Amino acid sequence: KKRVVSGVACDLNTAKAVILGVPDEPGVAQQVFLSLAQANINIDMIIQSMMRRDRNDIAFTVAEADLPQVIEIMERVAAKLGAEGVAHDAKVAKISIVGAGMISHPGTAATMFGALGDAGINIEMISTSEIKISCLIQEADAKRALEAIHERFHLDA
Amino acid sequence: KKRVVSGVACDLNTAKAVILGVPDEPGVAQQVFLSLAQANINIDMIIQSMMRRDRNDIAFTVAEADLPQVIEIMERVAAKLGAEGVAHDAKVAKISIVGAGMISHPGTAATMFGALGDAGINIEMISTSEIKISCLIQEADAKRALEAIHERFHLDA
Ligand SMILES: C[C@@H](O)[C@H](N)C(=O)O
Ligand SMILES: C[C@@H](O)[C@H](N)C(=O)O
């Protein structure tokens, strides 16, 4: 019987950075990521949702070791763009479930979020692809999150 | 010479839905996606960023044909959760660049955002994985977006 979810991964080395309240207009995302690229910062996830105003936040994750430099760059970019600020957290973890064809199984995300929710773990950010669902949580919750997901998806067998 | 970006794809059949201002606490994401799974709705992208308050928005994309049912479900869930509302847009398009090993080339996202920004196209939402960078834009901008990205990444050759 083929598994929909083949495994769960946990990245404790992840840090989150967010540039807050940038003008929501063409060319802004380009400026943010050009400045990071020029500093040779490897970006893992980029997450931007929509907002109900003319400003937006752009969040992304990097290796923890890069966070100090990222904060410095983002504060410069924020000043240049007239953004509202920069937020960051080194103490996050990225929990991901992976599996081929997950996207055609509507219950998979609900099951993962259910494992975390039932364990009392808050999901701070969510990003998905066809083969991966990633949740950003607090590092302190990572161990319990892994156990909860292993159990919910019967990954121990 | 190996290309970092192997292609660009455009999904015009995408629609966006967002449940707005849900309590940012454990168990909420589970309730949202369980209700969608029970209706057998296939979810493409899920995007949730962080917010500076105790509420959050959860955005996701579905096939356009599913949007009416999704809105109905989301309004029920929003009422049950005491959420602030539901937003949706059928007239969005998902533009994605794909390529193996994109994530280790810091300039790739900046280049894609630059192609769109220089074409005056607003990026409404962003979601990434190791092999794909996806931007949600207005459907009306899709043709120009494809051309701009083809040109910037020299994909016509
Ligand atoms: C916020 C940022 O993504 C902006 N909408 C842009 O297109 O660059
Ligand atoms: C907003 C929603 O994702 C919530 N934080 C949860 O964990 O379910």
PDB file of N, CA and C and ligand atoms in Angstrom, chain A residues 113 116-117 121-126, chain B residues 22-33 48-49 55-58, ligand 2:
ATOM      1  N   PHE A 113      -1.588  19.512  10.001  1.00  0.00           N
ATOM      2  CA  PHE A 113      -1.966  20.622  10.872  1.00  0.00           C
ATOM      3  C   PHE A 113      -2.687  20.092  12.113  1.00  0.00           C
ATOM      4  N   LEU A 116      -0.131  18.786  14.688  1.00  0.00           N
ATOM      5  CA  LEU A 116       0.475  19.908  15.412  1.00  0.00           C
ATOM      6  C   LEU A 116      -0.537  20.577  16.345  1.00  0.00           C
ATOM      7  N   GLY A 117      -1.722  20.814  15.826  1.00  0.00           N
ATOM      8  CA  GLY A 117      -2.759  21.463  16.628  1.00  0.00           C
ATOM      9  C   GLY A 117      -3.134  20.660  17.864  1.00  0.00           C
ATOM     10  N   ILE A 121       0.699  22.836  19.427  1.00  0.00           N
ATOM     11  CA  ILE A 121       1.804  23.580  18.795  1.00  0.00           C
ATOM     12  C   ILE A 121       1.249  24.599  17.809  1.00  0.00           C
ATOM     13  N   ASN A 122       1.641  25.844  17.966  1.00  0.00           N
ATOM     14  CA  ASN A 122       1.167  26.891  17.068  1.00  0.00           C
ATOM     15  C   ASN A 122       1.947  26.890  15.759  1.00  0.00           C
ATOM     16  N   ILE A 123       1.229  26.967  14.659  1.00  0.00           N
ATOM     17  CA  ILE A 123       1.843  27.023  13.342  1.00  0.00           C
ATOM     18  C   ILE A 123       2.006  28.490  12.972  1.00  0.00           C
ATOM     19  N   GLU A 124       3.248  28.955  12.896  1.00  0.00           N
ATOM     20  CA  GLU A 124       3.487  30.382  12.653  1.00  0.00           C
ATOM     21  C   GLU A 124       3.418  30.740  11.173  1.00  0.00           C
ATOM     22  N   MET A 125       3.932  29.859  10.318  1.00  0.00           N
ATOM     23  CA  MET A 125       3.908  30.118   8.880  1.00  0.00           C
ATOM     24  C   MET A 125       3.731  28.803   8.147  1.00  0.00           C
ATOM     25  N   ILE A 126       3.159  28.879   6.961  1.00  0.00           N
ATOM     26  CA  ILE A 126       2.914  27.675   6.156  1.00  0.00           C
ATOM     27  C   ILE A 126       3.334  27.939   4.712  1.00  0.00           C
TER      28      ILE A 126
ATOM     29  N   VAL B  22      -8.115  35.031  11.522  1.00  0.00           N
ATOM     30  CA  VAL B  22      -8.436  33.887  12.384  1.00  0.00           C
ATOM     31  C   VAL B  22      -7.571  33.993  13.637  1.00  0.00           C
ATOM     32  N   PRO B  23      -8.049  33.474  14.759  1.00  0.00           N
ATOM     33  CA  PRO B  23      -7.205  33.482  15.952  1.00  0.00           C
ATOM     34  C   PRO B  23      -5.900  32.739  15.650  1.00  0.00           C
ATOM     35  N   ASP B  24      -4.779  33.336  16.017  1.00  0.00           N
ATOM     36  CA  ASP B  24      -3.493  32.694  15.709  1.00  0.00           C
ATOM     37  C   ASP B  24      -3.132  31.751  16.850  1.00  0.00           C
ATOM     38  N   GLU B  25      -3.849  30.635  16.915  1.00  0.00           N
ATOM     39  CA  GLU B  25      -3.603  29.664  17.980  1.00  0.00           C
ATOM     40  C   GLU B  25      -3.727  28.237  17.462  1.00  0.00           C
ATOM     41  N   PRO B  26      -3.135  27.280  18.201  1.00  0.00           N
ATOM     42  CA  PRO B  26      -3.133  25.887  17.755  1.00  0.00           C
ATOM     43  C   PRO B  26      -4.531  25.372  17.423  1.00  0.00           C
ATOM     44  N   GLY B  27      -4.604  24.594  16.347  1.00  0.00           N
ATOM     45  CA  GLY B  27      -5.858  23.952  15.974  1.00  0.00           C
ATOM     46  C   GLY B  27      -6.647  24.681  14.911  1.00  0.00           C
ATOM     47  N   VAL B  28      -6.265  25.914  14.617  1.00  0.00           N
ATOM     48  CA  VAL B  28      -7.049  26.711  13.664  1.00  0.00           C
ATOM     49  C   VAL B  28      -6.813  26.261  12.224  1.00  0.00           C
ATOM     50  N   ALA B  29      -5.547  26.110  11.866  1.00  0.00           N
ATOM     51  CA  ALA B  29      -5.240  25.676  10.490  1.00  0.00           C
ATOM     52  C   ALA B  29      -5.900  24.322  10.227  1.00  0.00           C
ATOM     53  N   GLN B  30      -5.881  23.468  11.230  1.00  0.00           N
ATOM     54  CA  GLN B  30      -6.508  22.152  11.119  1.00  0.00           C
ATOM     55  C   GLN B  30      -7.987  22.274  10.776  1.00  0.00           C
ATOM     56  N   GLN B  31      -8.689  23.156  11.443  1.00  0.00           N
ATOM     57  CA  GLN B  31     -10.122  23.294  11.200  1.00  0.00           C
ATOM     58  C   GLN B  31     -10.394  23.796   9.786  1.00  0.00           C
ATOM     59  N   VAL B  32      -9.580  24.747   9.340  1.00  0.00           N
ATOM     60  CA  VAL B  32      -9.775  25.297   8.003  1.00  0.00           C
ATOM     61  C   VAL B  32      -9.616  24.212   6.943  1.00  0.00           C
ATOM     62  N   PHE B  33      -8.528  23.461   7.035  1.00  0.00           N
ATOM     63  CA  PHE B  33      -8.237  22.511   5.968  1.00  0.00           C
ATOM     64  C   PHE B  33      -8.980  21.191   6.100  1.00  0.00           C
ATOM     65  N   GLN B  48       0.823  31.019   4.431  1.00  0.00           N
ATOM     66  CA  GLN B  48       0.522  31.739   5.661  1.00  0.00           C
ATOM     67  C   GLN B  48       1.802  32.403   6.139  1.00  0.00           C
ATOM     68  N   SER B  49       1.785  33.704   6.257  1.00  0.00           N
ATOM     69  CA  SER B  49       2.928  34.440   6.781  1.00  0.00           C
ATOM     70  C   SER B  49       2.642  34.747   8.256  1.00  0.00           C
ATOM     71  N   ARG B  55      -3.926  37.640  15.526  1.00  0.00           N
ATOM     72  CA  ARG B  55      -4.725  37.032  14.473  1.00  0.00           C
ATOM     73  C   ARG B  55      -3.836  36.827  13.251  1.00  0.00           C
ATOM     74  N   ASN B  56      -4.303  35.980  12.351  1.00  0.00           N
ATOM     75  CA  ASN B  56      -3.528  35.722  11.142  1.00  0.00           C
ATOM     76  C   ASN B  56      -4.472  35.468   9.976  1.00  0.00           C
ATOM     77  N   ASP B  57      -3.943  35.534   8.775  1.00  0.00           N
ATOM     78  CA  ASP B  57      -4.708  35.172   7.578  1.00  0.00           C
ATOM     79  C   ASP B  57      -4.113  33.875   7.037  1.00  0.00           C
ATOM     80  N   ILE B  58      -4.951  33.033   6.473  1.00  0.00           N
ATOM     81  CA  ILE B  58      -4.447  31.843   5.795  1.00  0.00           C
ATOM     82  C   ILE B  58      -4.956  31.881   4.359  1.00  0.00           C
TER      83      ILE B  58
HETATM   84  C1  LIG C   2      -3.274  30.634  11.990  1.00  0.00           C
HETATM   85  C2  LIG C   2      -3.114  29.171  12.245  1.00  0.00           C
HETATM   86  O1  LIG C   2      -2.143  28.643  11.374  1.00  0.00           O
HETATM   87  C3  LIG C   2      -2.741  28.840  13.691  1.00  0.00           C
HETATM   88  N1  LIG C   2      -1.511  29.504  14.044  1.00  0.00           N
HETATM   89  C4  LIG C   2      -2.626  27.336  13.885  1.00  0.00           C
HETATM   90  O2  LIG C   2      -1.643  26.868  14.363  1.00  0.00           O
HETATM   91  O3  LIG C   2      -3.482  26.598  13.547  1.00  0.00           O
END
